[in-house]
Short mmCIF file of C-alpha atoms in Angstrom, two decimals:
data_model
loop_
_atom_site.label_atom_id
_atom_site.label_comp_id
_atom_site.label_asym_id
_atom_site.label_seq_id
_atom_site.Cartn_x
_atom_site.Cartn_y
_atom_site.Cartn_z
CA MET A 15 -4.76 6.67 5.40
CA VAL A 16 -7.12 5.08 7.92
CA MET A 17 -10.06 6.92 6.44
CA LEU A 18 -9.25 5.64 2.94
CA ILE A 19 -8.92 2.05 4.14
CA LEU A 20 -12.21 2.21 6.04
CA LEU A 21 -13.92 3.83 3.06
CA ALA A 22 -12.70 0.97 0.88
CA GLY A 23 -14.11 -1.44 3.46
CA LEU A 24 -17.47 0.31 3.41
CA ARG A 25 -17.51 0.23 -0.38
CA SER A 26 -16.81 -3.51 -0.35
CA LEU A 27 -19.94 -4.32 1.66
CA PRO A 28 -22.48 -6.22 -0.43
CA ALA A 29 -25.56 -4.18 -1.26
CA ASP A 30 -27.85 -7.18 -0.76
CA LEU A 31 -26.96 -7.35 2.96
CA THR A 32 -27.89 -3.71 3.42
CA GLU A 33 -31.11 -4.21 1.51
CA ALA A 34 -31.96 -7.35 3.48
CA ALA A 35 -31.43 -5.52 6.77
CA ARG A 36 -33.65 -2.67 5.58
CA ILE A 37 -36.40 -5.08 4.46
CA ASP A 38 -36.21 -6.98 7.77
CA GLY A 39 -36.86 -3.72 9.61
CA ALA A 40 -33.46 -3.13 11.20
CA THR A 41 -32.98 0.25 12.80
CA ALA A 42 -29.96 2.37 11.94
CA TRP A 43 -28.07 1.20 15.03
CA GLN A 44 -28.89 -2.45 14.34
CA HIS A 45 -27.75 -2.00 10.76
CA ILE A 46 -24.43 -0.57 11.92
CA ARG A 47 -23.93 -3.18 14.65
CA TYR A 48 -24.94 -6.33 12.79
CA VAL A 49 -24.15 -5.51 9.15
CA VAL A 50 -21.57 -2.74 8.81
CA LEU A 51 -19.20 -3.44 11.71
CA PRO A 52 -18.84 -7.20 11.04
CA GLY A 53 -18.34 -6.43 7.36
CA ILE A 54 -15.52 -3.96 7.90
CA ARG A 55 -13.93 -5.71 10.88
CA PRO A 56 -10.90 -6.95 8.88
CA PHE A 57 -10.32 -3.40 7.67
CA ILE A 58 -10.58 -2.03 11.21
CA MET A 59 -8.13 -4.61 12.49
CA PHE A 60 -5.70 -3.81 9.66
CA CYS A 61 -5.90 -0.10 10.52
CA LEU A 62 -5.29 -0.88 14.19
CA LEU A 63 -2.30 -2.99 13.24
CA ILE A 64 -0.73 -0.32 11.03
CA MET A 65 -1.36 2.51 13.49
CA THR A 66 -0.02 0.47 16.43
CA MET A 67 3.15 -0.28 14.51
CA PHE A 68 3.56 3.40 13.64
CA GLU A 69 3.01 4.46 17.24
CA LEU A 70 5.45 1.93 18.63
CA ARG A 71 8.10 3.30 16.29
CA THR A 72 7.48 6.89 17.37
CA PHE A 73 10.84 8.50 17.84
CA ASP A 74 11.40 11.53 15.65
CA THR A 75 8.49 13.65 16.83
CA VAL A 76 9.13 13.05 20.51
CA PHE A 77 12.87 13.52 20.14
CA ALA A 78 12.53 16.74 18.15
CA LEU A 79 9.97 18.27 20.49
CA PHE A 80 11.52 17.35 23.81
CA GLN A 81 15.23 17.31 23.04
CA SER A 82 15.98 20.32 25.22
CA GLY A 83 14.02 19.18 28.23
CA GLY A 84 10.32 18.75 28.35
CA PRO A 85 7.97 17.44 31.00
CA GLY A 86 10.49 15.36 32.94
CA GLN A 87 10.35 11.71 31.94
CA GLY A 88 6.86 12.08 30.44
CA ALA A 89 8.24 12.23 26.90
CA ARG A 90 10.36 9.12 27.19
CA VAL A 91 8.90 6.54 24.84
CA LEU A 92 10.68 3.26 24.21
CA GLY A 93 12.44 4.51 21.08
CA VAL A 94 13.80 7.62 22.82
CA TYR A 95 14.93 5.53 25.79
CA LEU A 96 16.72 3.16 23.41
CA TYR A 97 18.45 6.06 21.66
CA GLU A 98 19.50 7.75 24.91
CA ARG A 99 20.83 4.51 26.37
CA PHE A 100 22.82 3.78 23.24
CA THR A 101 24.28 7.25 22.67
CA ASN A 102 24.82 8.42 26.24
CA SER A 103 26.20 5.32 27.93
CA PHE A 104 27.23 3.20 24.90
CA ASP A 105 25.43 0.24 26.44
CA PHE A 106 25.27 -1.99 23.38
CA GLY A 107 23.83 -5.00 25.20
CA GLY A 108 21.13 -3.08 27.04
CA SER A 109 20.07 -1.10 23.99
CA SER A 110 20.03 -4.31 21.94
CA ALA A 111 17.78 -5.92 24.56
CA ILE A 112 15.44 -2.92 24.44
CA ALA A 113 15.32 -3.17 20.64
CA TYR A 114 14.39 -6.86 20.90
CA ILE A 115 11.70 -6.05 23.45
CA LEU A 116 10.29 -3.44 21.07
CA LEU A 117 10.36 -6.03 18.28
CA LEU A 118 8.58 -8.62 20.44
CA ILE A 119 5.89 -6.16 21.50
CA THR A 120 5.31 -5.21 17.87
CA MET A 121 5.17 -8.86 16.78
CA MET A 122 2.77 -9.89 19.55
CA LEU A 123 0.40 -7.02 18.82
CA SER A 124 0.65 -7.68 15.09
CA LEU A 125 -0.22 -11.34 15.52
CA TRP A 126 -3.12 -10.47 17.81
CA PHE A 127 -4.54 -7.96 15.32
CA ALA A 128 -3.98 -10.31 12.37
CA ARG A 129 -5.74 -13.14 14.20
CA GLY A 130 -8.66 -10.83 14.92
CA ALA A 131 -8.84 -9.78 11.29
CA ILE A 132 -8.76 -13.36 10.04
CA ARG A 133 -11.38 -14.44 12.58
CA GLY A 134 -13.66 -11.68 11.28
CA VAL A 135 -13.35 -12.99 7.71
CA ASP A 136 -14.20 -16.58 8.61
CA GLU A 137 -17.41 -15.71 10.43
#
């Protein structure tokens, strides 16, 4: 999915910017740094946002792989900790607080990535 989004971003770059950089004598690295990366920055930030949200919600893979043990507490992500606290000790208040913390972390990171994407469009 990330590759398709970034490919769409690369396809949306104006050809005249690439041609102007080539005429001005930009090297390949300068072309990437000053033309390509600023042009696809909103797409990169959107991909970071989506992948961060997916990773914060990681539960099923970790739970399925390490249900019977695993490397101690190394497999305990926030979603697994929330599930274990809710099902093992029936701590509704604590598990609700953990869910709100997960929501706040996701919202703060989402706003940060969205602000970065919007800032890239304005410049």
